[in-house]
């Protein structure tokens, strides 16, 4: 299962806004359209945004290849700025753009670098899948037989280069025969849990039960959740992390009920440049995402709306962090510095 395909001189993206009803792939040859696709959540999920942006840099290079070297360089800088402005929270976007910029400079900074840029974007994509597979193996060791797992939003194959982070753990644990049930929060307001996570799980034959976000607490109180695995958009060097809005509430609930709570992420999601979660920019999205449901107005004209796409969970609510280098337990600042500093 995948959502991003490089086709030599164009990029194909599975349109995630149309799932689960339609599986439509869009072709892109213009980096501006890819930036717009990221903004509109045609492609979404921190690692997937990073991979798509890397390929968008290749599209820009192909478009500008006939320019004089100085103009080529200026046009490439402008393209990178436009892509960086698409969404602010997931650090993978900036990590990937920085990696592509360094690659371009090291390869001479002109159009001769195009094959090297394409190889680098493909490497970013391939490495992400490989990291997810390792993450899956590490995380699966935490899952006892008969586990009932709760997840939020979509940290699956289509949110990454392929396979998934939190759903990578679920996939590996399911292959080991340890998953009794995966509860998917629907994830208001854009329903990534209902539209995307439930779709991935049903497609893979993994037992899945959809709940609304507000049902999680009562399931926990009834002892029906054994573990929580969810994704991450940016982790600070002390372990505080941003993820889909609603993650923080789940962390508080898990803490209250004594349920192990793990975030699952590749190293490309760790931002060692910021000391804690207060430095993470949280994306505020359009009010219509809250005032309308499936295109139908559900709130009165004139009401004020607060619509942050993410929240920040303090590291002290985390049981552990599942990465491609293993599962990290507190003290997070020291352990993250040892492994990723
Ligand atoms: O707004 P989205 O759908 O891009 O939000 C995605 C999430 O919050 C995911 O949990 C996160 O990016 C990790 S994806 C492996």
PDB file of C-alpha atoms in Angstrom, residues 147-156 166-167 170-171 179-188 191-217 219-220 224-225 227-230 244-246 250:
ATOM      1  CA  UNK A 147      -3.871  -6.705  22.407  1.00  0.00           C
ATOM      2  CA  UNK A 148      -6.558  -4.107  21.953  1.00  0.00           C
ATOM      3  CA  UNK A 149      -4.854  -1.037  20.522  1.00  0.00           C
ATOM      4  CA  UNK A 150      -6.158   2.508  20.173  1.00  0.00           C
ATOM      5  CA  UNK A 151      -4.839   4.851  17.478  1.00  0.00           C
ATOM      6  CA  UNK A 152      -5.639   8.397  16.408  1.00  0.00           C
ATOM      7  CA  UNK A 153      -5.552  10.133  13.025  1.00  0.00           C
ATOM      8  CA  UNK A 154      -3.636   8.208  10.357  1.00  0.00           C
ATOM      9  CA  UNK A 155       0.005   7.245  10.817  1.00  0.00           C
ATOM     10  CA  UNK A 156      -0.232   4.526   8.201  1.00  0.00           C
ATOM     11  CA  UNK A 166       2.002   3.644  14.297  1.00  0.00           C
ATOM     12  CA  UNK A 167       0.214   1.415  11.776  1.00  0.00           C
ATOM     13  CA  UNK A 170       0.091  -2.560  14.232  1.00  0.00           C
ATOM     14  CA  UNK A 171       0.952  -4.375  10.971  1.00  0.00           C
ATOM     15  CA  UNK A 179      -3.712  -7.959  17.614  1.00  0.00           C
ATOM     16  CA  UNK A 180      -7.234  -8.631  18.812  1.00  0.00           C
ATOM     17  CA  UNK A 181      -8.665  -5.231  17.858  1.00  0.00           C
ATOM     18  CA  UNK A 182      -7.581  -1.803  16.655  1.00  0.00           C
ATOM     19  CA  UNK A 183      -9.854   1.033  17.739  1.00  0.00           C
ATOM     20  CA  UNK A 184      -9.614   4.015  15.351  1.00  0.00           C
ATOM     21  CA  UNK A 185     -10.666   7.437  16.571  1.00  0.00           C
ATOM     22  CA  UNK A 186     -12.555   9.078  13.726  1.00  0.00           C
ATOM     23  CA  UNK A 187     -10.360  12.204  14.223  1.00  0.00           C
ATOM     24  CA  UNK A 188     -12.418  15.339  13.875  1.00  0.00           C
ATOM     25  CA  UNK A 191     -11.752  12.266   9.773  1.00  0.00           C
ATOM     26  CA  UNK A 192      -8.326  10.854   8.976  1.00  0.00           C
ATOM     27  CA  UNK A 193      -9.089   7.990  11.375  1.00  0.00           C
ATOM     28  CA  UNK A 194     -12.405   7.095   9.774  1.00  0.00           C
ATOM     29  CA  UNK A 195     -11.508   7.776   6.155  1.00  0.00           C
ATOM     30  CA  UNK A 196      -7.881   6.631   6.087  1.00  0.00           C
ATOM     31  CA  UNK A 197      -6.870   4.458   9.063  1.00  0.00           C
ATOM     32  CA  UNK A 198     -10.049   2.385   8.960  1.00  0.00           C
ATOM     33  CA  UNK A 199      -9.586   2.071   5.169  1.00  0.00           C
ATOM     34  CA  UNK A 200      -6.001   0.802   5.546  1.00  0.00           C
ATOM     35  CA  UNK A 201      -6.923  -1.684   8.273  1.00  0.00           C
ATOM     36  CA  UNK A 202      -9.971  -3.072   6.474  1.00  0.00           C
ATOM     37  CA  UNK A 203      -7.909  -3.417   3.282  1.00  0.00           C
ATOM     38  CA  UNK A 204      -5.232  -5.360   5.170  1.00  0.00           C
ATOM     39  CA  UNK A 205      -7.736  -7.578   6.996  1.00  0.00           C
ATOM     40  CA  UNK A 206      -6.759  -6.247  10.445  1.00  0.00           C
ATOM     41  CA  UNK A 207      -9.687  -6.194  12.920  1.00  0.00           C
ATOM     42  CA  UNK A 208     -10.783  -2.559  13.184  1.00  0.00           C
ATOM     43  CA  UNK A 209     -13.489  -0.773  15.153  1.00  0.00           C
ATOM     44  CA  UNK A 210     -14.276   2.861  14.419  1.00  0.00           C
ATOM     45  CA  UNK A 211     -15.215   5.168  17.310  1.00  0.00           C
ATOM     46  CA  UNK A 212     -15.854   8.889  17.575  1.00  0.00           C
ATOM     47  CA  UNK A 213     -13.139  10.789  19.416  1.00  0.00           C
ATOM     48  CA  UNK A 214     -15.270  11.274  22.515  1.00  0.00           C
ATOM     49  CA  UNK A 215     -15.777   7.504  22.977  1.00  0.00           C
ATOM     50  CA  UNK A 216     -12.128   6.784  23.821  1.00  0.00           C
ATOM     51  CA  UNK A 217     -12.446   7.680  27.525  1.00  0.00           C
ATOM     52  CA  UNK A 219     -13.499   2.424  26.391  1.00  0.00           C
ATOM     53  CA  UNK A 220     -10.458   3.047  28.580  1.00  0.00           C
ATOM     54  CA  UNK A 224     -10.954  -2.309  26.697  1.00  0.00           C
ATOM     55  CA  UNK A 225      -7.748  -0.543  25.618  1.00  0.00           C
ATOM     56  CA  UNK A 227      -2.026   0.149  24.489  1.00  0.00           C
ATOM     57  CA  UNK A 228      -2.037   3.359  22.480  1.00  0.00           C
ATOM     58  CA  UNK A 229       0.178   3.913  19.443  1.00  0.00           C
ATOM     59  CA  UNK A 230      -0.031   7.103  17.420  1.00  0.00           C
ATOM     60  CA  UNK A 244      -3.006  15.545  15.374  1.00  0.00           C
ATOM     61  CA  UNK A 245      -5.358  17.577  17.555  1.00  0.00           C
ATOM     62  CA  UNK A 246      -6.802  15.279  20.217  1.00  0.00           C
ATOM     63  CA  UNK A 250      -5.662  10.843  24.802  1.00  0.00           C
TER      64      UNK A 250
END
